[in-house]
Amino acid sequence: MNDTPTPDTGAPILRSVGLRKSFGSLDVLKGIDLDVKRGDRIAIIGGSGSGKSTLLRCLNFMERPTGGQVILDGERIGDARVAKDGSETITYRERDLMAVRKRVGMVFQQFNLFPHMSTVENVMEGLVTVLRRPKAEARERAAQELARVGLGDKLDVYPGRLSGGQQQRVAIARALAMDPEVLLFDEPTSSLDPELVGEVLRTILSLAEDGRTMLLVTHELGFAYRFATHVIYLSDGVVHETGTAEEVFRNPQRDKTRAFIARSSEFSL
Amino acid sequence: MQQYEWDFGAVLAYWPMLLQGLWGTVAISVLAIILGILGGGLVATLRMSRHTPLRVIGTIYVEFYRNTPGIVHFFWVYYALPVVANVNLGPLEAAIIALATQSSAFYAEVLRGGIQSIGKGQWEGATALGMSHTEALRRIIVPQAARRMVAPFVERSFEIIKTSSLASTLAYGELLYQGMQVASITYRPLETYTLLALIYFLLLYLLSSLAKLAEDRLQEV
Ligand SMILES: Nc1ncnc2c1ncn2[C@@H]1O[C@H](COP(=O)(O)OP(=O)(O)O)[C@@H](O)[C@H]1O
Ligand SMILES: [Mg+2]
């Protein structure tokens, strides 16, 4: 069913098989096979417009794939219907997609914090509204998560009064509070002032130490090298090259990958 | 040119009639606003529906009211609706129906404008946590939209209060109609309409001050 090498043991927590996504006549993803095991940290790199965000967004169904499958912890998402000619169409029920999103968290480039709620309320929101936890318990949990990202002293501050780096750390705490099995980051530092990038990257690295399963889209190749167990180079809607961080960055096999990495001036190992 | 002698006393002697008119204006306005908010919620839901036919119905409704003069609605409800729907309508009922259906269209646009002014990122932040569309709307979108809707909502409500004067054409005893009566009894239209303008002004000015207070309370957070 899938021909990517699987050096690690253990069943994948998240897989995609032949994942496709088109916007009208624009084919953005042309069949992506992906295998994410527990504890994997996958960096997705590629030129702008190559479909990195779309791939992430298909994995938690912020976008509905137009073909292929997403398999979460062995369970195939969506209802497949096989036509007489053997072709398959998958329909998605909103309820199932909501269940996936509870388990696959996402951190956005623009943070997307809720400005009408304090920091702690932002982090509590998913616990209270989605997981239906009692308020007091949710508050306690939220405070823990905020302490973990170094914002234990900002509980009652509104996002508008925080720096970009602090806002992004709140967003990370908000995603963590749901205790997701997989965490997706879409260019989490791209909208930050350079001096604020470090604090967010350190926070993400600290999650790596906890063994979190993460997929990260980034332009910071130096960080990707330190962060990732595996790297995917996306180009023209396909996985052009994949391997360990060591393999892809130190010894890229294909010209295009080599050129992409060479072009990224910021990348110095 | 001969000097006009102002005599407000003659008009003020009929203050109970004017007070009754003021009450009439307040009554139909309040009813129209309440019904308009309910109807506006419904029309806004249609306007923003995922289903095209519902969206089209909502759009036609809003465009109809936006592109026809209010007085036509009053006449149509009073003279045509009873025939079409085979019901009996007094001036009060007709005025309220005309005003409420019209305000539904306008409030729907206030609601829609407020909700659509909230960026896509807020929807995404909410859905990425696993919220349903309704949960996202209730917890994230509407609370933020509400703050932006206060000003246009007040604006529209003022339009409704002023438009309620059209009910005078159906001989419903609101402020303008009562004023017309007083003017014809006293032969003092200058004083009467000056006074009417003053009463409308004070009423709306009082309300706008209250609205300003409410708005400040909402912005505080
Ligand atoms: N909602 C959408 N509607 C239409 N086209 C889109 C949409 N989202 C992304 N695209 C297009 O898909 C391509 C890939 O976009 P994206 O996944 O955001 O790329 P990347 O994140 O790698 O920069 C781009 O050409 C973009 O314009
Ligand atoms: Mg992107």
Coordinates of C-alpha atoms and ligand atoms in Angstrom, one line a residue:
Chain A
M1 CA 0.0 0.0 0.0
N2 CA 2.8 2.4 0.6
D3 CA 6.4 2.1 -0.5
T4 CA 8.1 4.6 1.7
P5 CA 10.8 2.9 3.8
T6 CA 9.8 2.4 7.4
P7 CA 13.0 2.2 9.4
D8 CA 11.2 2.8 12.8
T9 CA 9.1 0.3 14.6
G10 CA 5.5 0.9 15.6
A11 CA 2.5 1.7 13.6
P12 CA 2.2 5.2 12.1
I13 CA -0.1 7.5 14.0
L14 CA -0.8 9.6 10.9
R15 CA -0.6 8.5 7.3
S16 CA -1.6 9.9 4.0
V17 CA -1.8 7.8 0.9
G18 CA -2.0 9.4 -2.6
L19 CA -3.3 12.6 -1.0
R20 CA -4.6 15.0 -3.7
K21 CA -5.9 18.5 -3.5
S22 CA -7.1 20.7 -6.3
F23 CA -8.5 24.2 -6.3
G24 CA -10.6 24.3 -9.4
S25 CA -8.2 23.4 -12.2
L26 CA -5.1 24.0 -10.1
D27 CA -3.6 20.8 -8.9
V28 CA -1.8 21.6 -5.7
L29 CA -1.1 18.2 -4.2
K30 CA -0.6 15.4 -6.7
G31 CA -0.6 12.3 -4.6
I32 CA 1.3 12.6 -1.3
D33 CA 2.3 9.6 0.6
L34 CA 3.3 10.3 4.2
D35 CA 4.0 8.2 7.2
V36 CA 4.2 9.8 10.6
K37 CA 5.2 7.6 13.6
R38 CA 4.8 8.6 17.2
G39 CA 7.6 10.8 18.2
D40 CA 8.5 11.7 14.6
R41 CA 9.3 15.3 13.9
I42 CA 8.9 16.1 10.2
A43 CA 10.0 19.3 8.6
I44 CA 8.3 20.1 5.4
I45 CA 10.3 22.4 3.2
G46 CA 9.8 23.7 -0.4
G47 CA 9.4 26.9 -2.4
S48 CA 6.5 29.2 -1.8
G49 CA 3.4 28.0 -3.5
S50 CA 4.6 24.4 -3.5
G51 CA 1.6 23.3 -1.4
K52 CA 3.2 23.0 2.0
S53 CA 0.3 24.7 3.8
T54 CA -2.2 22.9 1.8
L55 CA -0.7 19.6 2.8
L56 CA -0.8 20.5 6.5
R57 CA -4.3 21.8 6.1
C58 CA -5.5 18.6 4.5
L59 CA -4.1 16.5 7.3
N60 CA -6.4 18.2 9.8
F61 CA -9.1 18.8 7.2
M62 CA -9.1 22.6 7.3
E63 CA -9.1 21.8 3.6
R64 CA -10.9 18.7 2.3
P65 CA -8.7 16.6 0.2
T66 CA -10.0 15.9 -3.3
G67 CA -8.4 12.5 -3.5
G68 CA -6.5 9.9 -1.6
Q69 CA -6.7 9.0 2.1
V70 CA -5.8 10.2 5.5
I71 CA -5.4 7.6 8.1
L72 CA -5.3 8.6 11.8
D73 CA -4.1 5.9 14.2
G74 CA -5.1 3.1 11.8
E75 CA -8.5 4.6 11.1
R76 CA -9.3 5.9 7.7
I77 CA -11.1 9.2 7.7
G78 CA -14.2 9.7 5.6
D79 CA -16.7 7.3 4.0
A80 CA -15.4 5.7 0.8
R81 CA -17.8 4.8 -1.9
V82 CA -16.6 2.6 -4.7
A83 CA -18.3 3.2 -8.0
K84 CA -18.9 0.4 -10.5
D85 CA -15.8 1.2 -12.5
G86 CA -13.7 0.8 -9.4
S87 CA -13.1 4.5 -8.8
E88 CA -13.5 5.7 -5.3
T89 CA -15.0 8.9 -3.9
I90 CA -14.7 9.8 -0.3
T91 CA -17.3 11.9 1.5
Y92 CA -16.5 13.6 4.8
R93 CA -18.9 14.1 7.7
E94 CA -18.3 17.3 9.6
R95 CA -18.6 15.4 12.9
D96 CA -15.7 13.1 11.9
L97 CA -13.6 16.0 10.9
M98 CA -14.2 17.7 14.2
A99 CA -13.0 14.6 15.9
V100 CA -9.8 14.5 13.9
R101 CA -9.1 18.2 14.7
K102 CA -9.3 17.5 18.4
R103 CA -6.5 15.0 18.0
V104 CA -4.4 16.9 15.4
G105 CA -3.6 20.3 16.7
M106 CA -2.5 23.3 14.6
V107 CA -0.4 26.4 15.1
F108 CA -0.8 29.1 12.5
Q109 CA 1.6 31.7 11.0
Q110 CA -0.8 34.4 12.2
F111 CA -1.4 32.9 15.6
N112 CA -5.2 33.3 15.3
L113 CA -5.6 34.0 19.0
F114 CA -9.0 35.1 20.2
P115 CA -8.6 38.8 21.0
H116 CA -11.7 39.0 23.2
M117 CA -10.4 36.5 25.6
S118 CA -7.5 36.7 28.0
T119 CA -4.5 34.5 27.6
V120 CA -5.7 31.9 30.0
E121 CA -9.2 32.0 28.5
N122 CA -7.7 31.4 25.0
V123 CA -6.0 28.2 26.3
M124 CA -9.1 27.1 28.2
E125 CA -11.4 27.6 25.3
G126 CA -10.9 24.2 23.6
L127 CA -11.0 22.4 26.9
V128 CA -14.3 23.9 27.9
T129 CA -16.1 24.2 24.7
V130 CA -14.8 21.2 22.8
L131 CA -13.8 18.7 25.5
R132 CA -16.5 19.9 28.0
R133 CA -14.1 20.0 30.9
P134 CA -15.2 21.9 34.1
K135 CA -14.0 25.5 34.1
A136 CA -11.8 25.2 37.2
E137 CA -10.0 22.1 35.9
A138 CA -9.6 23.7 32.5
R139 CA -8.2 26.9 34.0
E140 CA -5.6 24.9 36.0
R141 CA -4.6 22.9 32.9
A142 CA -4.3 26.1 30.9
A143 CA -2.2 27.8 33.6
Q144 CA 0.2 24.7 33.4
E145 CA 0.5 24.9 29.7
L146 CA 1.2 28.7 29.8
A147 CA 3.8 28.1 32.4
R148 CA 5.4 25.5 30.2
V149 CA 5.8 28.0 27.3
G150 CA 7.1 30.6 29.8
L151 CA 4.0 32.7 30.1
G152 CA 2.9 31.7 33.6
D153 CA 2.8 35.4 34.6
K154 CA 0.5 36.5 31.7
L155 CA -2.7 34.6 32.5
D156 CA -5.0 37.5 32.6
V157 CA -3.4 39.6 29.9
Y158 CA -5.2 40.1 26.5
P159 CA -3.4 38.9 23.4
G160 CA -3.3 42.5 22.0
R161 CA -0.9 43.4 24.8
L162 CA 1.6 40.6 24.0
S163 CA 4.5 40.6 21.6
G164 CA 4.2 38.5 18.5
G165 CA 6.6 35.9 20.1
Q166 CA 4.5 35.7 23.2
Q167 CA 1.3 35.5 21.2
Q168 CA 2.7 32.5 19.2
R169 CA 3.6 30.8 22.5
V170 CA 0.1 31.3 23.7
A171 CA -1.1 29.7 20.5
I172 CA 1.2 26.8 21.1
A173 CA -0.1 26.4 24.7
R174 CA -3.7 26.5 23.3
A175 CA -2.9 23.7 21.0
L176 CA -1.0 21.7 23.6
A177 CA -3.9 22.0 26.1
M178 CA -5.9 19.7 23.9
D179 CA -3.2 17.1 24.3
P180 CA -3.1 16.4 20.5
E181 CA -1.5 13.3 19.2
V182 CA 0.0 15.2 16.3
L183 CA 0.8 18.9 16.2
L184 CA 1.0 20.8 13.0
F185 CA 3.0 24.1 12.7
D186 CA 2.5 26.2 9.6
E187 CA 5.5 28.6 9.4
P188 CA 5.1 29.5 13.1
T189 CA 7.8 32.2 13.0
S190 CA 7.3 33.8 9.5
S191 CA 5.3 36.7 10.8
L192 CA 7.6 37.5 13.7
D193 CA 10.2 40.2 14.0
P194 CA 13.7 38.5 13.8
E195 CA 14.5 39.1 17.5
L196 CA 11.3 37.2 18.5
V197 CA 11.9 34.1 16.4
G198 CA 14.3 32.5 18.9
E199 CA 11.9 32.2 21.8
V200 CA 9.3 30.5 19.7
L201 CA 11.8 28.1 18.1
R202 CA 13.1 27.2 21.6
T203 CA 9.6 26.5 22.7
I204 CA 9.1 24.1 19.8
L205 CA 12.4 22.4 20.5
S206 CA 11.4 21.9 24.1
L207 CA 8.3 20.0 22.8
A208 CA 10.7 17.8 20.8
E209 CA 12.4 16.8 24.1
D210 CA 9.0 15.7 25.4
G211 CA 8.7 13.4 22.4
R212 CA 5.8 15.2 20.8
T213 CA 4.9 14.1 17.3
M214 CA 5.1 17.2 15.1
L215 CA 5.0 18.4 11.5
L216 CA 6.5 21.7 10.8
V217 CA 6.5 23.8 7.7
T218 CA 9.3 26.3 7.8
H219 CA 11.7 28.4 5.7
E220 CA 14.3 28.3 8.5
L221 CA 16.4 25.4 7.2
G222 CA 18.9 25.7 10.0
F223 CA 16.2 25.2 12.5
A224 CA 14.6 22.4 10.4
Y225 CA 17.9 20.6 10.5
R226 CA 18.1 20.8 14.3
F227 CA 14.5 20.0 14.8
A228 CA 13.6 17.3 12.4
T229 CA 13.9 13.5 12.5
H230 CA 12.7 13.5 8.9
V231 CA 12.5 16.1 6.1
I232 CA 10.2 16.3 3.2
Y233 CA 11.1 18.5 0.3
L234 CA 7.9 19.3 -1.6
S235 CA 8.0 20.5 -5.1
D236 CA 5.3 20.8 -7.8
G237 CA 2.8 19.0 -5.5
V238 CA 4.8 15.9 -5.0
V239 CA 7.3 14.7 -2.4
H240 CA 10.5 15.4 -4.4
E241 CA 12.8 14.1 -1.8
T242 CA 12.5 12.7 1.6
G243 CA 14.8 11.2 4.2
T244 CA 16.4 11.9 7.6
A245 CA 17.4 15.5 8.2
E246 CA 21.0 14.3 7.9
E247 CA 20.3 12.7 4.5
V248 CA 18.3 15.5 2.9
F249 CA 20.4 18.4 4.2
R250 CA 23.9 16.9 4.1
N251 CA 23.6 14.7 1.1
P252 CA 20.6 15.6 -1.1
Q253 CA 20.2 13.1 -3.9
R254 CA 18.4 15.2 -6.4
D255 CA 19.6 18.3 -8.2
K256 CA 16.5 20.3 -7.4
T257 CA 16.7 19.6 -3.7
R258 CA 20.4 20.5 -3.8
A259 CA 19.6 23.8 -5.6
F260 CA 16.8 24.6 -3.1
I261 CA 19.0 24.1 -0.1
A262 CA 21.9 26.0 -1.7
R263 CA 19.5 28.9 -2.4
S264 CA 18.5 29.2 1.2
S265 CA 21.3 31.5 2.3
E266 CA 20.2 31.3 5.9
F267 CA 21.0 27.7 6.0
S268 CA 24.4 27.1 7.5
L269 CA 24.8 23.8 9.4
Chain B
M1 CA -43.8 91.2 5.7
Q2 CA -46.0 90.8 8.7
Q3 CA -44.5 89.5 11.9
Y4 CA -45.7 86.0 12.9
E5 CA -46.7 85.8 16.5
W6 CA -45.5 82.5 18.0
D7 CA -47.8 81.0 20.5
F8 CA -46.7 77.6 21.9
G9 CA -49.2 77.9 24.8
A10 CA -52.1 77.1 22.4
V11 CA -50.3 74.0 21.2
L12 CA -49.0 72.9 24.6
A13 CA -52.6 72.9 25.9
Y14 CA -53.0 69.7 23.9
W15 CA -50.0 68.0 25.5
P16 CA -52.0 64.9 26.4
M17 CA -52.6 64.2 22.7
L18 CA -48.9 64.7 22.0
L19 CA -48.0 62.5 24.9
Q20 CA -50.3 59.8 23.5
G21 CA -48.6 60.2 20.2
L22 CA -45.2 59.9 21.8
W23 CA -46.3 56.7 23.4
G24 CA -47.6 55.4 20.1
T25 CA -44.3 56.1 18.4
V26 CA -42.4 54.4 21.2
A27 CA -44.7 51.4 21.2
I28 CA -44.5 50.6 17.5
S29 CA -40.8 51.4 17.4
V30 CA -40.0 49.0 20.2
L31 CA -42.2 46.3 18.8
A32 CA -40.7 46.8 15.3
I33 CA -37.2 46.7 16.7
I34 CA -37.8 43.5 18.7
L35 CA -39.5 41.7 15.8
G36 CA -36.9 43.2 13.5
I37 CA -34.0 41.7 15.5
L38 CA -35.7 38.2 15.4
G39 CA -36.5 38.5 11.7
G40 CA -33.1 40.0 11.0
G41 CA -31.5 37.0 12.6
L42 CA -33.5 34.7 10.4
V43 CA -32.8 36.7 7.2
A44 CA -29.1 37.0 8.0
T45 CA -29.0 33.2 8.5
L46 CA -30.5 32.8 5.0
R47 CA -28.1 35.4 3.6
M48 CA -25.1 33.5 4.9
S49 CA -26.4 30.0 4.3
R50 CA -24.3 27.4 2.5
H51 CA -27.3 26.5 0.4
T52 CA -27.7 28.7 -2.6
P53 CA -31.5 28.7 -2.8
L54 CA -31.7 29.9 0.8
R55 CA -29.0 32.5 0.1
V56 CA -31.0 33.7 -2.9
I57 CA -34.2 34.1 -0.9
G58 CA -32.4 36.1 1.7
T59 CA -30.8 38.3 -0.9
I60 CA -34.1 39.0 -2.7
Y61 CA -35.7 39.9 0.7
V62 CA -33.0 42.4 1.6
E63 CA -32.8 43.9 -1.9
F64 CA -36.5 44.3 -2.1
Y65 CA -36.6 46.4 1.1
R66 CA -33.4 48.3 0.2
N67 CA -34.8 49.3 -3.2
T68 CA -38.4 50.3 -2.4
P69 CA -39.6 53.3 -0.4
G70 CA -40.9 52.6 3.1
I71 CA -44.2 54.3 2.5
V72 CA -45.0 51.8 -0.2
H73 CA -44.6 49.0 2.3
F74 CA -47.0 50.7 4.7
F75 CA -49.7 51.2 2.0
W76 CA -49.2 47.7 0.6
V77 CA -49.6 46.0 4.0
Y78 CA -52.6 48.2 4.9
Y79 CA -54.5 48.0 1.6
A80 CA -53.2 44.9 -0.3
L81 CA -52.2 42.4 2.4
P82 CA -55.7 42.0 3.9
V83 CA -57.0 41.1 0.4
V84 CA -54.1 38.8 -0.5
A85 CA -54.0 37.0 2.8
N86 CA -57.7 37.4 3.6
V87 CA -57.1 39.0 7.1
N88 CA -58.3 42.1 8.9
L89 CA -55.6 44.5 9.8
G90 CA -56.0 47.7 11.8
P91 CA -53.6 50.6 11.4
L92 CA -51.5 49.4 14.4
E93 CA -51.0 45.9 13.0
A94 CA -50.3 47.1 9.5
A95 CA -47.8 49.6 10.7
I96 CA -46.0 47.1 12.8
I97 CA -45.9 44.5 10.1
A98 CA -44.6 47.1 7.6
L99 CA -42.0 48.4 10.0
A100 CA -40.9 45.0 11.3
T101 CA -40.4 43.4 7.9
Q102 CA -38.5 46.4 6.7
S103 CA -36.3 46.5 9.9
S104 CA -35.7 42.7 9.5
A105 CA -34.0 43.4 6.2
F106 CA -31.9 46.2 7.7
Y107 CA -30.9 44.4 10.8
A108 CA -30.0 41.3 8.7
E109 CA -27.4 43.4 7.0
V110 CA -26.1 44.7 10.3
L111 CA -25.7 41.2 11.5
R112 CA -24.1 39.9 8.3
G113 CA -21.8 42.9 8.1
G114 CA -20.6 42.3 11.7
I115 CA -20.1 38.6 11.3
Q116 CA -18.3 38.9 8.0
S117 CA -16.0 41.6 9.3
I118 CA -14.4 39.0 11.6
G119 CA -11.4 37.6 9.7
K120 CA -11.1 34.0 8.4
G121 CA -8.3 33.4 10.9
Q122 CA -10.7 33.5 13.8
W123 CA -12.8 30.8 12.2
E124 CA -9.7 28.7 11.6
G125 CA -8.4 29.2 15.1
A126 CA -11.7 27.9 16.4
T127 CA -12.2 25.0 14.0
A128 CA -8.6 23.9 14.5
L129 CA -9.5 23.3 18.1
G130 CA -12.3 21.0 17.1
M131 CA -15.2 23.4 17.4
S132 CA -18.3 23.0 15.3
H133 CA -19.5 25.8 13.1
T134 CA -22.1 26.7 15.7
E135 CA -19.7 26.7 18.6
A136 CA -17.2 28.9 16.7
L137 CA -20.0 31.3 15.8
R138 CA -21.3 31.4 19.4
R139 CA -18.0 31.5 21.3
I140 CA -15.6 33.3 18.9
I141 CA -17.3 35.1 16.1
V142 CA -20.5 36.7 17.5
P143 CA -18.9 38.1 20.7
Q144 CA -16.3 39.9 18.6
A145 CA -18.9 40.9 15.9
A146 CA -21.3 42.2 18.5
R147 CA -18.9 45.0 19.4
R148 CA -18.7 46.2 15.8
M149 CA -22.4 45.9 15.4
V150 CA -23.5 48.3 18.1
A151 CA -22.9 51.5 16.1
P152 CA -24.7 50.3 12.9
F153 CA -27.4 48.7 15.0
V154 CA -28.1 52.0 16.7
E155 CA -28.0 53.8 13.4
R156 CA -30.7 51.4 12.0
S157 CA -32.8 51.7 15.1
F158 CA -32.9 55.4 14.7
E159 CA -34.0 55.0 11.1
I160 CA -36.8 52.8 12.3
I161 CA -38.0 55.3 14.9
K162 CA -38.0 58.0 12.3
T163 CA -39.7 55.8 9.7
S164 CA -42.4 55.0 12.2
S165 CA -43.8 58.5 11.4
L166 CA -45.0 56.9 8.2
A167 CA -47.7 55.1 10.2
S168 CA -49.4 58.5 10.4
T169 CA -50.5 57.9 6.8
L170 CA -52.5 54.9 8.0
A171 CA -54.1 57.2 10.7
Y172 CA -52.3 55.4 13.4
G173 CA -51.9 57.7 16.4
E174 CA -48.2 58.0 16.7
L175 CA -46.4 61.3 17.3
L176 CA -46.7 62.8 13.8
Y177 CA -50.4 61.8 13.4
Q178 CA -51.3 63.3 16.8
G179 CA -49.3 66.4 15.8
M180 CA -51.3 66.8 12.6
Q181 CA -54.4 66.6 14.6
V182 CA -53.2 69.2 17.1
A183 CA -52.1 71.5 14.2
S184 CA -55.5 71.3 12.6
I185 CA -57.4 72.0 15.9
T186 CA -55.2 74.9 16.9
Y187 CA -54.4 76.3 13.4
R188 CA -50.8 76.5 14.7
P189 CA -48.7 74.2 12.4
L190 CA -45.5 76.3 12.9
E191 CA -45.5 75.8 16.6
T192 CA -46.8 72.2 16.4
Y193 CA -44.2 71.0 14.0
T194 CA -41.4 72.9 15.7
L195 CA -42.5 71.1 18.9
L196 CA -42.6 67.8 17.1
A197 CA -39.1 68.2 15.8
L198 CA -38.0 69.0 19.3
I199 CA -39.7 65.9 20.8
Y200 CA -38.2 63.6 18.1
F201 CA -34.8 65.2 18.7
L202 CA -34.9 64.8 22.4
L203 CA -36.1 61.2 22.2
L204 CA -33.4 60.2 19.8
Y205 CA -30.7 62.2 21.5
L206 CA -31.6 60.5 24.8
L207 CA -31.4 57.1 23.1
S208 CA -28.1 57.9 21.4
S209 CA -26.6 58.8 24.8
L210 CA -27.8 55.5 26.2
A211 CA -26.4 53.7 23.2
K212 CA -23.1 55.4 23.6
L213 CA -23.0 54.2 27.2
A214 CA -23.7 50.6 26.2
E215 CA -21.1 50.8 23.5
D216 CA -18.4 52.0 25.9
R217 CA -19.3 49.2 28.3
L218 CA -18.9 46.7 25.5
Q219 CA -15.6 48.1 24.3
E220 CA -14.1 48.1 27.8
V221 CA -12.9 44.5 27.6
Ligands
LIG1 N1 -8.1 28.3 -0.8 C1 -7.4 28.3 -2.0 N2 -8.1 28.6 -3.1 C2 -7.4 28.6 -4.3 N3 -6.1 28.4 -4.4 C3 -5.4 28.1 -3.3 C4 -6.0 28.1 -2.0 N4 -5.1 27.8 -1.1 C5 -3.9 27.7 -1.7 N5 -4.1 27.9 -3.0 C6 -3.0 27.8 -4.1 O1 -2.4 26.6 -3.9 C7 -1.0 26.7 -4.1 C8 -0.2 26.2 -2.9 O2 -0.5 27.0 -1.8 P1 0.1 26.8 -0.4 O3 -0.2 25.4 0.1 O4 -0.4 27.9 0.5 O5 1.7 26.9 -0.7 P2 2.9 27.1 0.3 O6 2.3 27.0 1.7 O7 3.8 26.0 0.0 O8 3.4 28.5 0.1 C9 -0.8 28.2 -4.4 O9 -0.7 28.3 -5.8 C10 -2.0 28.8 -3.9 O10 -2.3 30.0 -4.6
MG2 MG 2.2 28.4 3.3

